[in-house]
CSV table of C-alpha atoms and ligand atoms in Angstrom, one decimal:
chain,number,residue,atom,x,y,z
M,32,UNK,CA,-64.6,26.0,-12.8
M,33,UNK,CA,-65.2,26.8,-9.3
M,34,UNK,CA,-67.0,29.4,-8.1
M,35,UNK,CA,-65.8,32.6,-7.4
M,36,UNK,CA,-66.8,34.1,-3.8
M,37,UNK,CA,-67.3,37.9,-3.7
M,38,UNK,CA,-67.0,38.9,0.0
M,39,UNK,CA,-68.9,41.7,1.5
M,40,UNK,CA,-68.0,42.6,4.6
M,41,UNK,CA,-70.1,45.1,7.1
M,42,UNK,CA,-67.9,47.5,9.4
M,43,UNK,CA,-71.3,50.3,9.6
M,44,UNK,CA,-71.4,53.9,8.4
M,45,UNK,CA,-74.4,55.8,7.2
M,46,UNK,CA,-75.0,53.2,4.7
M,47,UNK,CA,-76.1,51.2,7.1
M,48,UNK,CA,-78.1,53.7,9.3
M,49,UNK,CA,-81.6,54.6,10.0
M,50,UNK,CA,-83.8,57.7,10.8
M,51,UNK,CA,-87.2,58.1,12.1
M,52,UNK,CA,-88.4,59.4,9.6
M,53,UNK,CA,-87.3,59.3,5.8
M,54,UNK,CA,-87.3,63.2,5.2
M,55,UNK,CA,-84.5,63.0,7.3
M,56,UNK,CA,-81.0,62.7,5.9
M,57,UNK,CA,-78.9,63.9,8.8
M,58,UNK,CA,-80.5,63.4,12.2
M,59,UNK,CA,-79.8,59.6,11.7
M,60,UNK,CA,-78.2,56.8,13.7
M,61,UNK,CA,-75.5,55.5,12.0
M,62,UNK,CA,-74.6,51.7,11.8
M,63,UNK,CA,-78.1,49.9,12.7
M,64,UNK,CA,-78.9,47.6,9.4
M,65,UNK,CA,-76.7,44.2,9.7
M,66,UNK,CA,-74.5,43.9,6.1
M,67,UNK,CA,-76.8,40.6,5.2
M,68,UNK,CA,-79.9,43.1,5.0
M,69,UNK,CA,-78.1,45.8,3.2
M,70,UNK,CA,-77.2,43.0,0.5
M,71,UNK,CA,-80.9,42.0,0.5
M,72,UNK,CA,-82.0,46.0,-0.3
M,73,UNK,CA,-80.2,45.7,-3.9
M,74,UNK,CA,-82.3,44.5,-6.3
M,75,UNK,CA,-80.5,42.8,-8.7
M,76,UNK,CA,-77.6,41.6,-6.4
M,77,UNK,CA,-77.8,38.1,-5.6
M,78,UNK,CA,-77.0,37.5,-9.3
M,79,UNK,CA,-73.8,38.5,-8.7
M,80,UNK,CA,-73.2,36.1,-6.1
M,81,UNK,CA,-72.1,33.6,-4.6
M,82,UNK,CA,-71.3,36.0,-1.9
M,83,UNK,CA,-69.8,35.2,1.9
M,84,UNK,CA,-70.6,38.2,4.2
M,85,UNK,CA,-69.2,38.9,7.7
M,86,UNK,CA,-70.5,41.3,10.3
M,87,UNK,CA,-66.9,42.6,11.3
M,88,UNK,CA,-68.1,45.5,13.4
M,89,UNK,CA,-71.0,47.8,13.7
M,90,UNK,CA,-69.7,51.2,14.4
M,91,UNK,CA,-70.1,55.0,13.0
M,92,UNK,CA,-66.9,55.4,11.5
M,93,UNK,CA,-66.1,58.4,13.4
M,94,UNK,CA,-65.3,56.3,16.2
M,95,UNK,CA,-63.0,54.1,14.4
M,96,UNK,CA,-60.7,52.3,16.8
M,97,UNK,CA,-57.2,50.8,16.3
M,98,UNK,CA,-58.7,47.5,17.7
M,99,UNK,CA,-61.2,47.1,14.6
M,100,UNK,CA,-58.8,48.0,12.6
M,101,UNK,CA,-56.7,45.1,13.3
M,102,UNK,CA,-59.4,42.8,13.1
M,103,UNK,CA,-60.7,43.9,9.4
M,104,UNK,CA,-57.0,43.5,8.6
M,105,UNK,CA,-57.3,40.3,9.9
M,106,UNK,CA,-60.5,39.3,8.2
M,107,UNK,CA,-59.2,40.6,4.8
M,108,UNK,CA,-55.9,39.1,4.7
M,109,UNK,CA,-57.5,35.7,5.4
M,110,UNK,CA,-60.1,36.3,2.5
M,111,UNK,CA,-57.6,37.4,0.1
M,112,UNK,CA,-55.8,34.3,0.8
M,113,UNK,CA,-58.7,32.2,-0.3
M,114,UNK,CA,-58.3,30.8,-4.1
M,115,UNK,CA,-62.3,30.5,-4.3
M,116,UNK,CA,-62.6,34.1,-3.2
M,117,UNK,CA,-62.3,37.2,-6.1
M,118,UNK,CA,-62.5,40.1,-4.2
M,119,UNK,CA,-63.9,42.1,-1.7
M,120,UNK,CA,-66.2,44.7,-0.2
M,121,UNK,CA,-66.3,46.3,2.3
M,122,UNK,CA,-69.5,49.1,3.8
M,123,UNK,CA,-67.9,51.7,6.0
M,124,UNK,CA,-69.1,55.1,7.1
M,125,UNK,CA,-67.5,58.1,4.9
M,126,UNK,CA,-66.0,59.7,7.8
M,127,UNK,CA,-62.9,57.6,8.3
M,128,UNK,CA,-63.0,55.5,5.0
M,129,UNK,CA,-59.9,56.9,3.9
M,130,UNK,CA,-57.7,56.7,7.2
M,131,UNK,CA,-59.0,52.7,6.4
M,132,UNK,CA,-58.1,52.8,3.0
M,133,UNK,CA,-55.4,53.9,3.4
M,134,UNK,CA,-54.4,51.5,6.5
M,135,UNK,CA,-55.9,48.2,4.4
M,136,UNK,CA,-54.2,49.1,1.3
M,137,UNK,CA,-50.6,49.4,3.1
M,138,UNK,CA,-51.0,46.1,5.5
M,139,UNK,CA,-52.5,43.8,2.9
M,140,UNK,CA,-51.4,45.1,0.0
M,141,UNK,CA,-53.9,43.3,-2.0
M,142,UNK,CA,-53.5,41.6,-5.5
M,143,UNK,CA,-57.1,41.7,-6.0
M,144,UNK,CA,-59.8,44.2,-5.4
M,145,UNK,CA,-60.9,45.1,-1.9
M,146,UNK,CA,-63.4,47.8,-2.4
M,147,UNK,CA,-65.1,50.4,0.4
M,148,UNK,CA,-68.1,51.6,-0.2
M,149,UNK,CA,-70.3,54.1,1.8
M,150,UNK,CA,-73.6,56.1,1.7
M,151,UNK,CA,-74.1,60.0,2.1
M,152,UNK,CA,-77.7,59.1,3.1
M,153,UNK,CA,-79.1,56.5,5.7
M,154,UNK,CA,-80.5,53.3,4.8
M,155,UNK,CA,-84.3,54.8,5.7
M,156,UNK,CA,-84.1,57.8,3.2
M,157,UNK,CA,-86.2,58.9,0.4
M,158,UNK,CA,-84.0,57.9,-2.1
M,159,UNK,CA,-80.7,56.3,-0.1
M,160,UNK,CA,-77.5,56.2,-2.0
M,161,UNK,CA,-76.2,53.0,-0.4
M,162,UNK,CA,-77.9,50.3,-2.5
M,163,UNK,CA,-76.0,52.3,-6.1
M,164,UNK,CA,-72.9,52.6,-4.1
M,165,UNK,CA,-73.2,48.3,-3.0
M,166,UNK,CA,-73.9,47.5,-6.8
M,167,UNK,CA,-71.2,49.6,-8.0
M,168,UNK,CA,-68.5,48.7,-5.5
M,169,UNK,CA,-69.7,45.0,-6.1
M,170,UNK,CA,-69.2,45.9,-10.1
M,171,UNK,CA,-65.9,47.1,-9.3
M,172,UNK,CA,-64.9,44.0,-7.0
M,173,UNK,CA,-65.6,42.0,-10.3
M,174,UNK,CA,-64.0,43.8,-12.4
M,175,UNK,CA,-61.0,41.7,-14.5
M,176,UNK,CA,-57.7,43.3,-13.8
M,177,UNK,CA,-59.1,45.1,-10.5
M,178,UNK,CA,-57.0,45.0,-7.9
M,179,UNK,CA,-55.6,46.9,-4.4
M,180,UNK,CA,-57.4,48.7,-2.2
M,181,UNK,CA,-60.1,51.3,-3.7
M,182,UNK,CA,-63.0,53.9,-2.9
M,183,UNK,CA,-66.4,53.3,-4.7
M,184,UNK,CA,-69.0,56.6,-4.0
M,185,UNK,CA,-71.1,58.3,-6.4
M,186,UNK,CA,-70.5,56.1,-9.0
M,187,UNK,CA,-66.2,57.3,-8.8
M,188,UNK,CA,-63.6,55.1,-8.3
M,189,UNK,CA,-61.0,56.1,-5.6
M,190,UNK,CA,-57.5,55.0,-5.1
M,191,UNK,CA,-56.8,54.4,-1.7
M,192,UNK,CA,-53.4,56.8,-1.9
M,193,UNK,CA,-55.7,59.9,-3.3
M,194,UNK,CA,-58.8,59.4,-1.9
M,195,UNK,CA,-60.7,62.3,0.5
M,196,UNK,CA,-63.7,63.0,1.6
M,197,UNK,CA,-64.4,66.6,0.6
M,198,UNK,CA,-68.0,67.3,1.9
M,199,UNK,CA,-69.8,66.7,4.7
M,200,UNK,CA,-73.6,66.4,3.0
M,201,UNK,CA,-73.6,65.8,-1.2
M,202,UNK,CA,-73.7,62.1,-2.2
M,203,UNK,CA,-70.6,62.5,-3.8
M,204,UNK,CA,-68.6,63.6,-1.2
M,205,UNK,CA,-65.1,62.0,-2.1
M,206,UNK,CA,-62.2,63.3,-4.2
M,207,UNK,CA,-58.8,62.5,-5.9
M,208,UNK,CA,-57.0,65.5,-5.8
M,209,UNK,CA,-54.9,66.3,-8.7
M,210,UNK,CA,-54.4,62.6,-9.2
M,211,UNK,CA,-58.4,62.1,-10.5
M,212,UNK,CA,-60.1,59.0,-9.8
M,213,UNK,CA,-59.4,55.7,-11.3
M,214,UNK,CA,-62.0,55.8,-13.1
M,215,UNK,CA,-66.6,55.5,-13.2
M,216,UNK,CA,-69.2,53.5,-13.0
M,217,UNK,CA,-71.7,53.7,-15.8
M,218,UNK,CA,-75.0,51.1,-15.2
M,219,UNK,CA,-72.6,48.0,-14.1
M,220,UNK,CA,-69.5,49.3,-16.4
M,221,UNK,CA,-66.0,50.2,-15.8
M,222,UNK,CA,-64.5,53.3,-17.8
M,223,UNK,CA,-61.4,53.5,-16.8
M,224,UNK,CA,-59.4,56.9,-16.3
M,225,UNK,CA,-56.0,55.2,-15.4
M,226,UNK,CA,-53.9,52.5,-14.5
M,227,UNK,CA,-54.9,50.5,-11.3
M,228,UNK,CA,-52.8,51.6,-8.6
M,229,UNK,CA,-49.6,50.3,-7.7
M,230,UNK,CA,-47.9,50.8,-4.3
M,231,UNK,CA,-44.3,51.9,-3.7
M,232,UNK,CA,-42.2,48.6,-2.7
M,233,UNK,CA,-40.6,50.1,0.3
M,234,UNK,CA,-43.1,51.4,1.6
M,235,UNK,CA,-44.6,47.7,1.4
M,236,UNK,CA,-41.9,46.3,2.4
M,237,UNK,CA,-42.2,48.3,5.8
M,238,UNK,CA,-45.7,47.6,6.1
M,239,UNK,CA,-45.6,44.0,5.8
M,240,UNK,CA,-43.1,43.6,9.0
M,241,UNK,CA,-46.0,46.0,10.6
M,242,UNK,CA,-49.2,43.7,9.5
M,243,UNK,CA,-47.4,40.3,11.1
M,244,UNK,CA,-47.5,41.9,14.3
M,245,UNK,CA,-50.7,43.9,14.3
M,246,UNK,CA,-52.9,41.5,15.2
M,247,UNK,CA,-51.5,40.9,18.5
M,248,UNK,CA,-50.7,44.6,19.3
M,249,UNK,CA,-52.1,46.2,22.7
M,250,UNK,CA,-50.6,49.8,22.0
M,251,UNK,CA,-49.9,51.0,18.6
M,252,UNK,CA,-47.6,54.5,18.8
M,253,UNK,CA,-49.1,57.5,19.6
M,254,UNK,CA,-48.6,60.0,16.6
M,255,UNK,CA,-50.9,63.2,16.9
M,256,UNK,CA,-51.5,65.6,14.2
M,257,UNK,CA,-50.6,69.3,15.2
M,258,UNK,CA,-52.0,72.2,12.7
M,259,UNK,CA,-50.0,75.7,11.6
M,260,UNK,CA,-51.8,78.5,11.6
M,261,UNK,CA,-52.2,82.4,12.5
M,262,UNK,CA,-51.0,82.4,15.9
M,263,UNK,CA,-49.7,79.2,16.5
M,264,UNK,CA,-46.8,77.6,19.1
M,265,UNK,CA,-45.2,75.0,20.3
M,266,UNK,CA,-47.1,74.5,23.3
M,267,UNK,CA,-49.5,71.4,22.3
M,268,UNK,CA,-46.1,70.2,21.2
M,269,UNK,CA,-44.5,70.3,24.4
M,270,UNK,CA,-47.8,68.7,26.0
M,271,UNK,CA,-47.6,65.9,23.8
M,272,UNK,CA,-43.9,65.2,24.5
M,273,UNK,CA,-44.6,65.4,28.2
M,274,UNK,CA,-47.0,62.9,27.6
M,275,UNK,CA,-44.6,60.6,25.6
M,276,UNK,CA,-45.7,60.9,21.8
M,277,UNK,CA,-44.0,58.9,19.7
M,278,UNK,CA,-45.1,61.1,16.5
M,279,UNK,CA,-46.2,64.4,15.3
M,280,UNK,CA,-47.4,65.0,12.0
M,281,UNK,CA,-47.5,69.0,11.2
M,282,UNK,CA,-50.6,69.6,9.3
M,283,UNK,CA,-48.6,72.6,7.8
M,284,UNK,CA,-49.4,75.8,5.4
M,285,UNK,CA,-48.9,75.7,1.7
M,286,UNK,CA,-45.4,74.1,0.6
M,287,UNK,CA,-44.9,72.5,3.8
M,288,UNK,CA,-44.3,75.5,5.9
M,289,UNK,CA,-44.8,76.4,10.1
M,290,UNK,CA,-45.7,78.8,12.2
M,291,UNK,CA,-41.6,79.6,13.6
M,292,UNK,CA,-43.2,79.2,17.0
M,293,UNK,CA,-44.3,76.3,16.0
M,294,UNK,CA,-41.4,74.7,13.8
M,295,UNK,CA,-39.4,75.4,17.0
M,296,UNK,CA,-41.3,73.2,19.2
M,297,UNK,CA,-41.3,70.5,16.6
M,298,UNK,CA,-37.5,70.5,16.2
M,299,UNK,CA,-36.8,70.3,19.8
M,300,UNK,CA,-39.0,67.3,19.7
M,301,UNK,CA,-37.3,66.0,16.5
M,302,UNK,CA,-34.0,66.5,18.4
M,303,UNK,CA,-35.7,64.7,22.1
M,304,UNK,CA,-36.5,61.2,19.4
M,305,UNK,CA,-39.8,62.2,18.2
M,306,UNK,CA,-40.1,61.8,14.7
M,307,UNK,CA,-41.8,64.6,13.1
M,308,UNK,CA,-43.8,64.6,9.4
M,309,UNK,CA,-45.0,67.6,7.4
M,310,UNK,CA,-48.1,66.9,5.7
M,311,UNK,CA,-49.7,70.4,3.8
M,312,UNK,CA,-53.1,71.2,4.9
M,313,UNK,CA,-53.7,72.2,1.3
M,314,UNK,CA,-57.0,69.6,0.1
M,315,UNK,CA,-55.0,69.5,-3.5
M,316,UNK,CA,-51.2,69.0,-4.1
M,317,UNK,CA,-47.9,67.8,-2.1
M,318,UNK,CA,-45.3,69.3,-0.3
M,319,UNK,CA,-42.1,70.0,-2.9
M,320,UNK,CA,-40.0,69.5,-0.8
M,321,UNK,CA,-36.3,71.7,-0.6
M,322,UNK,CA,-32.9,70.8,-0.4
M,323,UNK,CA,-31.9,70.3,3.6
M,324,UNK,CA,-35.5,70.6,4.9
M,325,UNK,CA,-35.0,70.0,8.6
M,326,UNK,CA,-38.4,67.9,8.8
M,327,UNK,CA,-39.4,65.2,6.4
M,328,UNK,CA,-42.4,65.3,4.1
M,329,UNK,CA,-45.2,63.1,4.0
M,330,UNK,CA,-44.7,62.2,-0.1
M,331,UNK,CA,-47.8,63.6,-0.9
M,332,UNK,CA,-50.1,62.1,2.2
M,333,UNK,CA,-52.8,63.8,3.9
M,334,UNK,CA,-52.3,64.5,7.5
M,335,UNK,CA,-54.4,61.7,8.3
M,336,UNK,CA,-52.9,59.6,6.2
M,337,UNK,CA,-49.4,60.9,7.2
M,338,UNK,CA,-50.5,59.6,10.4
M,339,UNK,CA,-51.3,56.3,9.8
M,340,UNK,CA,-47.9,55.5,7.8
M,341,UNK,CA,-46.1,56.8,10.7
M,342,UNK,CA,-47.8,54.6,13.3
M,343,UNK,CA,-47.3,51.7,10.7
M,344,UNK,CA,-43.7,53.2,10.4
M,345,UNK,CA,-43.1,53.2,14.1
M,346,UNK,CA,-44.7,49.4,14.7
M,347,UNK,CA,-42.2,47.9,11.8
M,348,UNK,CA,-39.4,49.9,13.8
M,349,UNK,CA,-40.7,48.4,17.1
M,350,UNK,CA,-40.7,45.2,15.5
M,351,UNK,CA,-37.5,45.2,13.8
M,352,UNK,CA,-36.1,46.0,17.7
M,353,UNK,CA,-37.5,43.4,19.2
M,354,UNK,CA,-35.9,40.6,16.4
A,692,LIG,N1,-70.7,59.4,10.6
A,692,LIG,C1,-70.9,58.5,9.5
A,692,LIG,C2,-69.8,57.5,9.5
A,692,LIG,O1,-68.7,57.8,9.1
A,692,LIG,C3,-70.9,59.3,8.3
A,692,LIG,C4,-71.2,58.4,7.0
A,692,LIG,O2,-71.1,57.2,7.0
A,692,LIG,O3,-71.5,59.1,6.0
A,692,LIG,O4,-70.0,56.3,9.9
């Protein structure tokens, strides 16, 4: 039989950052180490091989642009299309790596495993986190039966749907929610809390008329998130309308509900062709929603997440227009 590629491709992050000194586990510079060097800091890892890696940017995932997006889209979709190829990796700062989770998991809807992996630590500390995480996530891209787009920190596995980051310094900064992870990694092993995750058909079906045209795309939809709280209104509402949003997702209280200041403002931009989507600020839980709700729900999406299905949402509109 032929050999089975594993690819591992490097997008930056902590994982891949450095300090001066290796006391120091926050006043690093992300995104330094090249993904070909992180590989070589494994021990162990080349037996896994054969791999194929690919610089595909080197950013701190803070700044995470819709222009690299489109070209890690690119770069999976033409792995995944490869019969010699069995999966991928993919090292990527914690900050954004479920906004790109998310994003990969509804453009390429992948049959087999394209894993992101991260570090709470940089590649100079003490005791860095990023090597475990790179043998685990590899682990998990080997797996039989893996597939679609998942989360590997802190020895967890994430689903791409569920998965947020839920602290800003301990390694295992990541969480499911209600939903739990899909399962651990145990010294190379799978244990397996659930099913692999499947992906709602229509909402594939939507984002597969977005992915064709993403690559060529100069300016996705602006959608802005807009948050509920004591003493809210509508006036970053009607700033954003001035300035032509295409879509607002309310990062609302509890079950879905607004500030009425600020429901107001987001019904008169509703009514003006902006679509609107409530997303609960809540870390755990989804909106239930109630018969004749005057604004949409998000299905159980994070704001951010919220947001990227309604810029894919918006493309696949945009492109159904145009044909
Ligand atoms: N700011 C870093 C990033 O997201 C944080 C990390 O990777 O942990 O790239």
């Amino acid at each position: 039989m032929k050999a089975q590629y594993l690819v591992i491709l490097g997008t930056g992050g902590t994982i891949a950052g450095k300090a001066d000194n290796a006391g120091d586990n926050i006043g690093y510079t992300a995104a330094q180490v090249g993904v070909e060097q992180l590989l070589h800091a494994v021990p162990g890892l080349s037996e896994c091989g054969p791999f194929i890696t690919e610089q595909v940017a080197q950013l701190d995932s803070k700044d995470m642009s819709f222009a690299v997006w489109a070209q890690l889209a690119a770069r999976v979709n033409h792995f995944l299309a490869r019969p010699d190829v069995q999966g991928i990796v993919i090292t990527h700062g914690t900050d954004t790596l479920e906004e790109t989770a998310y994003f990969l998991q509804a453009v390429c809807r992948p049959s087999k495993p394209v894993v992101l992996t991260c570090a709470m630590r940089p590649a100079t500390a003490l005791a860095p986190d990023g090597p475990q995480n790179l043998l685990d996530a590899v682990a998990v891209a080997c797996h039989p039966g893996a597939r679609g787009v998942v989360a590997v920190c802190a020895g967890t596995i994430h689903s791409a749907f569920d998965v947020q980051k839920v602290h800003p310094y301990r390694l295992d900064a990541f969480s499911s929610g209600d939903a739990g992870p899909v399962g651990f990694i145990e010294e190379g092993r799978l244990k397996l809390s659930r099913n692999w995750p499947e992906w709602p058909i229509a909402q594939a079906e939507r984002a597969q008329l977005a992915i064709e045209s993403i690559a060529n795309w100069q300016d996705w939809p602006r959608v802005e998130i807009v948050m509920s709280y004591a003493g809210a209104s509508a006036a970053i509402v009607e700033a954003l309308v001035v300035q032509g949003v295409r879509g607002l997702v309310a990062a609302t209280t509890g079950n879905g509900t607004l500030h009425h200041a600020l429901q107001k403002g987001l019904l008169q931009a509703q009514a003006g062709g902006v679509k609107v989507v409530r997303a609960s600020r809540c870390i755990n839980g989804r909106i239930l929603p109630l018969p004749g709700d005057a604004l949409a729900d998000s299905g159980g999406l994070s704001p951010v997440k919220a947001r990227v299905a309604l810029m894919l949402a918006l493309l696949a509109e945009a492109d159904a227009a145009r044909t």
